[in-house]
Tab-separated table of C-alpha atoms and ligand atoms in Angstrom:
chain	number	residue	atom	x	y	z
A	16	MET	CA	-23.052	34.543	22.383
A	17	GLN	CA	-22.572	36.392	25.620
A	18	SER	CA	-24.026	39.711	26.785
A	19	LYS	CA	-21.102	41.751	25.421
A	20	ASP	CA	-21.417	40.099	22.000
A	21	TYR	CA	-25.057	41.087	21.812
A	22	ILE	CA	-24.206	44.589	22.876
A	23	ASN	CA	-21.404	44.901	20.290
A	24	ILE	CA	-23.526	43.623	17.465
A	25	GLU	CA	-26.319	45.947	18.303
A	26	ASP	CA	-24.039	48.964	18.667
A	27	SER	CA	-22.281	48.135	15.281
A	28	TYR	CA	-25.361	47.716	13.211
A	29	GLY	CA	-28.126	49.685	15.110
A	30	ALA	CA	-28.358	53.418	15.333
A	31	HIS	CA	-27.425	54.832	18.695
A	32	ASN	CA	-30.640	56.742	19.375
A	33	TYR	CA	-30.952	55.146	22.884
A	34	LEU	CA	-28.488	54.726	25.779
A	35	PRO	CA	-29.871	51.516	27.364
A	36	LEU	CA	-28.537	49.853	30.615
A	37	ASP	CA	-26.375	47.043	29.368
A	38	VAL	CA	-28.591	44.214	30.335
A	39	VAL	CA	-29.574	41.902	27.462
A	40	ILE	CA	-33.001	40.517	28.209
A	41	SER	CA	-34.027	37.381	26.560
A	42	LYS	CA	-37.130	36.297	28.463
A	43	ALA	CA	-39.658	37.510	30.913
A	44	ASP	CA	-42.621	36.504	33.065
A	45	GLY	CA	-44.819	38.900	35.095
A	46	VAL	CA	-42.493	41.411	36.985
A	47	TRP	CA	-39.394	39.307	36.295
A	48	VAL	CA	-37.017	39.491	33.381
A	49	GLU	CA	-33.996	37.318	32.666
A	50	ASP	CA	-30.957	38.157	30.722
A	51	VAL	CA	-28.906	36.070	28.338
A	52	ASP	CA	-26.588	34.889	31.063
A	53	GLY	CA	-29.458	33.690	33.149
A	54	LYS	CA	-29.460	36.489	35.598
A	55	LYS	CA	-32.928	37.627	36.915
A	56	TYR	CA	-34.021	41.198	37.456
A	57	MET	CA	-37.330	42.700	38.558
A	58	ASP	CA	-38.669	45.253	36.099
A	59	PHE	CA	-39.408	48.547	37.663
A	60	LEU	CA	-39.976	50.346	34.332
A	61	SER	CA	-42.524	48.218	32.620
A	62	ALA	CA	-41.479	49.333	29.206
A	63	TYR	CA	-42.577	52.907	30.026
A	64	SER	CA	-45.900	51.493	31.296
A	65	ALA	CA	-46.677	49.352	28.290
A	66	VAL	CA	-46.555	46.185	30.345
A	67	ASN	CA	-48.799	47.241	33.201
A	68	GLN	CA	-50.243	43.672	33.011
A	69	GLY	CA	-46.839	42.132	33.524
A	70	HIS	CA	-44.617	40.512	30.971
A	71	CYS	CA	-46.079	37.908	28.670
A	72	HIS	CA	-49.447	37.764	30.393
A	73	PRO	CA	-50.778	34.295	29.637
A	74	ARG	CA	-54.271	35.521	28.803
A	75	ILE	CA	-53.085	38.032	26.360
A	76	TYR	CA	-50.636	35.618	24.916
A	77	LYS	CA	-53.420	33.173	24.288
A	78	ALA	CA	-55.597	35.751	22.661
A	79	MET	CA	-52.656	36.764	20.432
A	80	ALA	CA	-51.770	33.182	19.354
A	81	GLU	CA	-55.395	32.301	18.709
A	82	GLN	CA	-55.929	35.352	16.493
A	83	ALA	CA	-52.579	34.919	14.767
A	84	LYS	CA	-53.589	31.554	13.565
A	85	LYS	CA	-56.740	32.924	12.059
A	86	LEU	CA	-56.299	36.391	10.613
A	87	THR	CA	-53.615	39.139	11.099
A	88	LEU	CA	-54.072	41.951	8.573
A	89	THR	CA	-56.849	42.899	6.196
A	90	SER	CA	-55.935	46.587	5.979
A	91	ARG	CA	-58.950	48.853	6.265
A	92	ALA	CA	-59.765	48.401	2.626
A	93	PHE	CA	-61.796	45.534	3.931
A	94	ARG	CA	-63.589	45.051	7.172
A	95	ASN	CA	-62.659	42.408	9.818
A	96	ASP	CA	-64.545	40.700	12.450
A	97	GLN	CA	-62.467	42.035	15.470
A	98	LEU	CA	-62.568	45.769	14.966
A	99	GLY	CA	-66.177	46.600	15.698
A	100	ASN	CA	-66.308	44.869	19.007
A	101	PHE	CA	-62.999	46.291	19.987
A	102	CYS	CA	-64.217	49.927	19.223
A	103	LYS	CA	-67.272	49.296	21.247
A	104	GLN	CA	-65.193	47.880	24.211
A	105	VAL	CA	-62.775	50.839	24.225
A	106	THR	CA	-65.385	53.548	23.853
A	107	GLU	CA	-67.580	52.057	26.667
A	108	LEU	CA	-64.449	51.740	28.967
A	109	CYS	CA	-63.626	55.310	28.187
A	110	GLU	CA	-67.153	56.521	28.515
A	111	MET	CA	-66.996	58.047	24.997
A	112	ASP	CA	-68.823	57.488	21.717
A	113	MET	CA	-66.212	56.630	19.091
A	114	MET	CA	-62.604	55.668	18.676
A	115	LEU	CA	-59.919	55.685	15.922
A	116	PRO	CA	-57.347	52.995	16.086
A	117	MET	CA	-53.672	53.663	15.247
A	118	ASN	CA	-50.348	51.894	16.296
A	119	SER	CA	-47.745	53.839	18.141
A	120	GLY	CA	-48.444	56.538	20.623
A	121	ALA	CA	-46.969	59.257	18.508
A	122	GLU	CA	-49.431	58.273	15.659
A	123	ALA	CA	-52.323	58.553	17.907
A	124	VAL	CA	-51.086	61.965	19.074
A	125	GLU	CA	-50.782	63.067	15.480
A	126	THR	CA	-54.245	61.778	14.915
A	127	ALA	CA	-55.544	63.920	17.750
A	128	ILE	CA	-53.801	66.957	16.336
A	129	LYS	CA	-55.382	66.378	12.978
A	130	THR	CA	-58.770	65.649	14.539
A	131	ALA	CA	-58.645	68.842	16.577
A	132	ARG	CA	-57.693	70.976	13.617
A	133	LYS	CA	-60.319	69.546	11.340
A	134	TRP	CA	-62.955	70.010	14.088
A	135	GLY	CA	-61.694	73.579	14.494
A	136	TYR	CA	-62.208	74.412	10.725
A	137	LYS	CA	-65.393	72.366	10.152
A	138	ILE	CA	-67.282	72.946	13.440
A	139	LYS	CA	-65.812	75.766	15.418
A	140	GLY	CA	-65.324	77.896	12.282
A	141	VAL	CA	-61.627	78.755	12.684
A	142	PRO	CA	-60.285	80.499	9.437
A	143	LYS	CA	-58.260	78.347	7.154
A	144	ASP	CA	-54.780	77.476	8.511
A	145	LYS	CA	-55.241	79.544	11.669
A	146	ALA	CA	-55.902	76.781	14.121
A	147	GLU	CA	-53.789	76.944	17.374
A	148	ILE	CA	-53.180	73.950	19.690
A	149	ILE	CA	-52.032	74.905	23.273
A	150	VAL	CA	-49.454	72.533	24.693
A	151	CYS	CA	-47.289	72.503	27.927
A	152	SER	CA	-43.719	72.938	28.638
A	153	ASN	CA	-41.708	69.907	29.570
A	154	ASN	CA	-44.211	67.733	27.630
A	155	PHE	CA	-43.677	64.338	26.012
A	156	HIS	CA	-46.109	63.407	23.254
A	157	GLY	CA	-43.741	61.317	20.958
A	158	ARG	CA	-41.030	61.783	18.448
A	159	THR	CA	-42.519	62.757	15.112
A	160	THR	CA	-41.261	66.050	13.504
A	161	THR	CA	-44.533	67.771	14.384
A	162	ILE	CA	-44.596	66.560	17.847
A	163	VAL	CA	-40.935	67.398	18.636
A	164	GLY	CA	-41.543	70.762	17.122
A	165	PHE	CA	-43.502	71.722	20.237
A	166	ALA	CA	-41.228	69.928	22.690
A	167	THR	CA	-39.256	72.092	25.154
A	168	GLU	CA	-36.393	69.550	25.703
A	169	ASP	CA	-33.548	70.864	23.465
A	170	GLN	CA	-32.311	67.430	22.564
A	171	TYR	CA	-35.840	66.329	21.234
A	172	ARG	CA	-35.583	69.176	18.688
A	173	ASP	CA	-31.976	69.650	17.902
A	174	GLY	CA	-31.188	69.105	14.243
A	175	PHE	CA	-34.787	68.264	13.326
A	176	GLY	CA	-36.286	71.609	12.158
A	177	PRO	CA	-37.960	73.292	10.472
A	178	PHE	CA	-41.099	72.609	12.567
A	179	ALA	CA	-44.782	72.942	12.033
A	180	PRO	CA	-46.477	76.108	13.205
A	181	GLY	CA	-49.692	76.241	15.066
A	182	PHE	CA	-48.697	75.304	18.537
A	183	VAL	CA	-48.518	77.622	21.592
A	184	ILE	CA	-46.424	76.460	24.542
A	185	ILE	CA	-47.373	77.580	28.131
A	186	PRO	CA	-45.872	76.548	31.487
A	187	TYR	CA	-47.336	73.096	32.825
A	188	GLY	CA	-49.643	73.391	35.701
A	189	ASP	CA	-50.200	77.163	35.176
A	190	TYR	CA	-53.947	77.916	34.869
A	191	ASP	CA	-53.432	81.605	34.312
A	192	ALA	CA	-51.078	80.973	31.465
A	193	LEU	CA	-53.675	78.790	29.842
A	194	LYS	CA	-56.350	81.397	30.314
A	195	ALA	CA	-54.158	84.019	28.710
A	196	ALA	CA	-53.236	81.768	25.767
A	197	VAL	CA	-56.755	80.857	24.682
A	198	ASN	CA	-58.130	82.948	21.801
A	199	GLU	CA	-60.807	82.560	19.092
A	200	ASN	CA	-58.548	80.369	16.989
A	201	THR	CA	-57.664	77.923	19.806
A	202	VAL	CA	-58.901	74.537	18.808
A	203	ALA	CA	-57.416	72.411	21.648
A	204	PHE	CA	-55.397	72.231	24.829
A	205	MET	CA	-53.378	69.159	24.776
A	206	VAL	CA	-51.985	67.933	28.076
A	207	GLU	CA	-50.668	64.986	30.045
A	208	PRO	CA	-52.660	64.844	33.349
A	209	ILE	CA	-49.428	63.813	34.891
A	210	GLN	CA	-46.110	64.182	33.114
A	211	GLY	CA	-44.326	60.848	33.018
A	212	GLU	CA	-41.161	61.433	30.845
A	213	GLY	CA	-41.062	64.979	32.324
A	214	GLY	CA	-40.206	63.352	35.634
A	215	ILE	CA	-43.500	62.300	37.257
A	216	ILE	CA	-44.748	65.831	37.613
A	217	ILE	CA	-48.235	66.168	39.255
A	218	PRO	CA	-49.946	69.528	38.776
A	219	SER	CA	-51.619	71.076	41.726
A	220	LYS	CA	-55.120	69.845	42.722
A	221	GLY	CA	-57.818	71.510	40.555
A	222	TYR	CA	-55.670	72.278	37.622
A	223	LEU	CA	-57.393	69.917	35.195
A	224	GLN	CA	-60.784	70.680	36.494
A	225	LYS	CA	-60.293	74.320	35.949
A	226	ALA	CA	-58.744	73.683	32.493
A	227	ARG	CA	-61.777	71.584	31.660
A	228	LYS	CA	-64.047	74.450	32.501
A	229	LEU	CA	-62.110	76.935	30.641
A	230	CYS	CA	-62.091	74.775	27.504
A	231	THR	CA	-65.797	74.252	27.747
A	232	ASP	CA	-66.457	78.003	28.201
A	233	ASN	CA	-64.245	78.796	25.170
A	234	ASN	CA	-65.333	75.997	22.841
A	235	VAL	CA	-61.777	74.479	22.986
A	236	LEU	CA	-61.235	70.738	22.980
A	237	LEU	CA	-59.524	69.322	25.879
A	238	ILE	CA	-57.103	66.460	24.933
A	239	ALA	CA	-55.654	64.303	27.521
A	240	ASP	CA	-52.585	62.344	26.461
A	241	GLU	CA	-52.896	59.317	28.763
A	242	ILE	CA	-50.647	57.129	26.801
A	243	GLN	CA	-48.435	56.646	29.934
A	244	SER	CA	-50.694	57.735	32.824
A	245	GLY	CA	-53.769	55.878	31.711
A	246	LEU	CA	-54.980	52.233	31.885
A	247	GLY	CA	-54.440	51.930	35.670
A	248	ARG	CA	-50.907	53.297	36.189
A	249	THR	CA	-51.806	56.082	38.579
A	250	GLY	CA	-54.369	54.167	40.689
A	251	LYS	CA	-57.446	55.074	38.586
A	252	LEU	CA	-58.209	53.828	35.120
A	253	PHE	CA	-57.348	57.247	33.859
A	254	ALA	CA	-55.296	59.888	35.590
A	255	TYR	CA	-57.867	62.605	34.761
A	256	GLN	CA	-60.268	60.753	37.117
A	257	HIS	CA	-58.318	61.884	40.152
A	258	GLU	CA	-60.281	65.125	39.758
A	259	GLU	CA	-64.051	65.722	39.568
A	260	ASN	CA	-65.398	67.105	36.321
A	261	ALA	CA	-62.189	66.939	34.424
A	262	LYS	CA	-63.283	64.550	31.590
A	263	PRO	CA	-61.411	65.472	28.444
A	264	ASP	CA	-63.067	65.732	24.932
A	265	MET	CA	-60.429	63.471	23.498
A	266	LEU	CA	-58.495	60.658	25.194
A	267	ILE	CA	-55.182	59.366	23.627
A	268	ILE	CA	-54.172	55.913	24.749
A	269	GLY	CA	-51.503	53.464	23.806
A	270	LYS	CA	-48.686	51.583	25.571
A	271	ALA	CA	-50.602	49.231	28.023
A	272	LEU	CA	-53.476	49.042	25.540
A	273	SER	CA	-51.622	46.061	24.159
A	274	GLY	CA	-49.917	44.781	27.441
A	275	GLY	CA	-46.621	45.023	25.613
A	276	PHE	CA	-47.440	42.473	22.873
A	277	TYR	CA	-47.735	44.767	19.965
A	278	PRO	CA	-48.063	48.524	19.295
A	279	VAL	CA	-51.777	49.565	19.622
A	280	SER	CA	-52.940	53.078	20.270
A	281	ALA	CA	-56.271	54.968	19.738
A	282	VAL	CA	-57.875	58.278	20.028
A	283	VAL	CA	-61.254	58.061	21.763
A	284	SER	CA	-63.861	60.921	21.633
A	285	SER	CA	-67.292	62.027	20.912
A	286	LYS	CA	-69.352	61.547	17.792
A	287	GLU	CA	-69.191	65.290	17.136
A	288	VAL	CA	-65.390	65.301	17.287
A	289	LEU	CA	-64.438	61.997	15.590
A	290	GLY	CA	-67.381	62.569	13.323
A	291	VAL	CA	-65.423	65.028	11.311
A	292	PHE	CA	-63.488	62.319	9.462
A	293	ASN	CA	-64.749	61.214	6.129
A	294	PRO	CA	-63.400	58.226	4.213
A	295	GLY	CA	-59.892	58.978	2.883
A	296	ASP	CA	-59.174	61.804	5.389
A	297	HIS	CA	-56.781	59.758	7.561
A	298	GLY	CA	-55.541	56.103	7.811
A	299	SER	CA	-53.077	53.538	8.710
A	300	THR	CA	-52.202	50.243	6.977
A	301	PHE	CA	-52.002	48.497	10.372
A	302	GLY	CA	-54.296	50.577	12.419
A	303	GLY	CA	-57.323	48.526	13.666
A	304	ASN	CA	-55.854	45.338	12.294
A	305	PRO	CA	-57.593	42.103	13.806
A	306	LEU	CA	-54.485	40.865	15.581
A	307	ALA	CA	-54.051	44.271	17.281
A	308	CYS	CA	-57.663	44.339	18.221
A	309	ALA	CA	-57.763	40.838	19.731
A	310	ILE	CA	-54.571	41.563	21.731
A	311	ALA	CA	-55.834	44.962	22.925
A	312	SER	CA	-59.262	43.696	23.728
A	313	GLU	CA	-57.842	41.012	26.000
A	314	SER	CA	-55.296	43.467	27.536
A	315	LEU	CA	-58.130	45.725	28.581
A	316	ASN	CA	-60.039	42.623	30.024
A	317	VAL	CA	-56.934	41.862	32.163
A	318	ILE	CA	-56.797	45.429	33.518
A	319	VAL	CA	-60.356	45.412	34.459
A	320	GLU	CA	-60.700	41.850	35.754
A	321	GLU	CA	-57.500	41.894	37.674
A	322	LYS	CA	-58.376	45.275	39.123
A	323	LEU	CA	-55.119	46.800	38.222
A	324	PRO	CA	-56.016	50.422	38.910
A	325	GLN	CA	-57.022	49.407	42.469
A	326	ARG	CA	-53.859	47.462	42.926
A	327	SER	CA	-51.837	50.427	41.713
A	328	ALA	CA	-53.580	52.748	44.271
A	329	GLU	CA	-52.986	50.355	47.233
A	330	LEU	CA	-49.551	49.212	46.424
A	331	GLY	CA	-48.457	52.800	45.410
A	332	ALA	CA	-49.439	54.074	48.796
A	333	TYR	CA	-47.663	51.186	50.480
A	334	MET	CA	-44.515	51.830	48.423
A	335	MET	CA	-44.528	55.529	49.208
A	336	GLU	CA	-44.990	54.766	52.812
A	337	LEU	CA	-41.837	52.624	52.677
A	338	LEU	CA	-39.790	55.201	50.652
A	339	HIS	CA	-40.327	57.801	53.285
A	340	THR	CA	-38.490	55.604	55.844
A	341	ILE	CA	-35.330	55.798	53.880
A	342	ASN	CA	-32.642	57.958	55.235
A	343	SER	CA	-30.676	59.171	52.254
A	344	LYS	CA	-28.636	62.321	51.757
A	345	HIS	CA	-29.286	62.258	48.064
A	346	VAL	CA	-33.125	62.514	47.992
A	347	LYS	CA	-34.830	65.873	47.380
A	348	GLU	CA	-38.323	64.568	47.002
A	349	TYR	CA	-40.465	61.536	46.586
A	350	ARG	CA	-43.464	62.154	44.489
A	351	GLY	CA	-46.051	59.897	43.012
A	352	ILE	CA	-49.587	58.736	42.554
A	353	GLY	CA	-50.307	54.998	42.499
A	354	LEU	CA	-47.426	53.005	41.295
A	355	PHE	CA	-46.193	55.953	39.292
A	356	ILE	CA	-43.438	57.240	41.431
A	357	GLY	CA	-40.461	59.615	40.956
A	358	ILE	CA	-37.517	59.860	43.341
A	359	GLU	CA	-35.978	63.225	42.694
A	360	LEU	CA	-32.314	63.440	43.673
A	361	LYS	CA	-30.412	66.569	44.740
A	362	PRO	CA	-28.454	68.058	41.993
A	363	GLU	CA	-25.179	67.195	43.896
A	364	ALA	CA	-26.099	63.528	43.926
A	365	GLY	CA	-24.351	63.235	40.525
A	366	GLY	CA	-27.350	62.159	38.353
A	367	ALA	CA	-29.905	59.373	38.552
A	368	ARG	CA	-27.977	57.180	36.063
A	369	ARG	CA	-25.465	55.840	38.464
A	370	PHE	CA	-28.169	54.924	40.943
A	371	CYS	CA	-30.015	52.975	38.171
A	372	GLU	CA	-26.716	51.291	37.468
A	373	ALA	CA	-26.199	50.266	40.950
A	374	LEU	CA	-29.834	49.043	41.273
A	375	GLN	CA	-29.202	46.990	38.128
A	376	GLY	CA	-26.209	45.355	39.892
A	377	ASP	CA	-28.683	44.437	42.729
A	378	GLY	CA	-31.169	42.919	40.378
A	379	LEU	CA	-33.580	45.851	39.891
A	380	LEU	CA	-34.116	47.502	36.569
A	381	CYS	CA	-35.139	51.325	36.893
A	382	LYS	CA	-34.486	53.998	34.400
A	383	GLU	CA	-33.625	57.565	35.014
A	384	THR	CA	-35.944	60.212	33.519
A	385	HIS	CA	-34.405	63.576	32.928
A	386	GLU	CA	-31.072	63.782	34.837
A	387	HIS	CA	-32.144	63.710	38.425
A	388	VAL	CA	-35.285	61.471	38.743
A	389	ILE	CA	-35.411	57.735	39.252
A	390	ARG	CA	-38.846	56.491	38.020
A	391	LEU	CA	-40.455	53.590	39.855
A	392	ALA	CA	-43.180	52.094	37.682
A	393	PRO	CA	-43.414	48.199	38.068
A	394	PRO	CA	-46.033	46.071	36.405
A	395	LEU	CA	-49.320	46.687	38.273
A	396	ILE	CA	-49.605	42.826	38.918
A	397	ILE	CA	-46.712	43.215	41.318
A	398	SER	CA	-47.216	41.712	44.783
A	399	ARG	CA	-46.545	43.269	48.181
A	400	LYS	CA	-43.732	40.766	48.665
A	401	ASP	CA	-42.059	41.821	45.432
A	402	ILE	CA	-42.378	45.361	46.485
A	403	ASP	CA	-40.574	44.565	49.831
A	404	TRP	CA	-37.849	42.885	47.848
A	405	ALA	CA	-37.386	45.858	45.459
A	406	PHE	CA	-37.619	48.412	48.345
A	407	SER	CA	-34.714	46.752	50.200
A	408	ARG	CA	-32.505	47.296	47.102
A	409	ILE	CA	-33.646	50.878	46.657
A	410	LYS	CA	-33.054	51.567	50.325
A	411	LYS	CA	-29.564	50.072	50.270
A	412	VAL	CA	-28.468	51.998	47.129
A	413	LEU	CA	-30.032	55.311	48.250
A	414	GLU	CA	-28.442	55.018	51.718
A	415	THR	CA	-25.005	53.692	50.805
A	416	LEU	CA	-24.063	55.010	47.360
B	15	LIG	C1	-44.790	57.104	25.381
B	15	LIG	C2	-45.529	58.271	25.171
B	15	LIG	C3	-45.922	58.705	23.841
B	15	LIG	C4	-45.349	58.068	22.566
B	15	LIG	O1	-45.658	56.896	22.444
B	15	LIG	P1	-44.892	55.933	21.323
B	15	LIG	O2	-45.570	54.671	21.363
B	15	LIG	O3	-43.520	55.817	21.809
B	15	LIG	O4	-45.005	56.641	19.993
B	15	LIG	C5	-46.779	59.913	23.845
B	15	LIG	N1	-47.218	60.422	24.926
B	15	LIG	C6	-46.896	60.050	26.091
B	15	LIG	C7	-47.425	60.696	27.346
B	15	LIG	C8	-45.997	58.983	26.318
B	15	LIG	O5	-45.700	58.443	27.469
């Protein structure tokens, strides 16, 4: 079979809920992927930051293969020998007390919502069914019906209503709007410290710190969705750490938590907050399964031992320096933090998609986010030499297209 045959069969039998670049990848190693025709590309998306450790990291592969031979799934009806140590590792790394494991990011966000509401009713004393959660415009928290109900992107919502009540949407990065939205029934403010899908939007300095203080003063939980921004992507282990005194009450992680091998997500928080759950309140057949725990545990070891946050900080700064030497009539702005960079094109550039297609032709895989932003987010194991290679392609496309 050739590329076009794989594409035809997928388009015939698979629902068209994505519009992928037409590259059919069949293997990968580190920052490189290879298509069915043997053509190599450098990956500058990292599966939306799920492969921060690079594709098929040998250590994570080994942990996965060894665990898969022994035990994969018990369900939580029984205990397994991997879960406890994994919970301990995650909570220590996050400097929290407890965690609740799930699978996809959206499930972890749902779990955070349920946790915050339960905390609101049981601990804060909010009247039954009155809990409010404040979220931001331009957010991306996943695709379940509850979550898309508070999205502000029309396409995420169109045709999927009716939606769950209990969410208040305020503009992202607007502290005064947050202050005005908080009331006695507010149980949480859920926010991405940096909006990834939203176009690599970085709020102004002090925003999160001020939000933290407001939440503390009003007995509101601060929930940071770090599914994409966390685990090294922005040059710190977590994006909230770019500010002093901005530690959330609940941290939602996923994506790179498994290095791309398997869906693993978690909500990490304090005893007071996650302590609201009693047996039977919440669950997941696959959540916390021993295979997931073994994979995620080694994925975290790789992030720490290979110093991926530090690499991201250094190489992100280097990449940004290079980008600013480009002389392109199409670029409105380069913005980024660590290796989490958005190139915002001017509206008259005709959309980011055609630039991504041109880069694909030159062997670099990037994905547009929203209409006008090219996101640059390579695996964090990338070398300086690889960045130079990618940069020459980006420069060429931005200057000549
Ligand atoms: C990807 C993402 C999610 C959803 O994760 P899935 O695994 O796709 O369900 C939620 N929040 C943020 C910030 C994300 O980037």
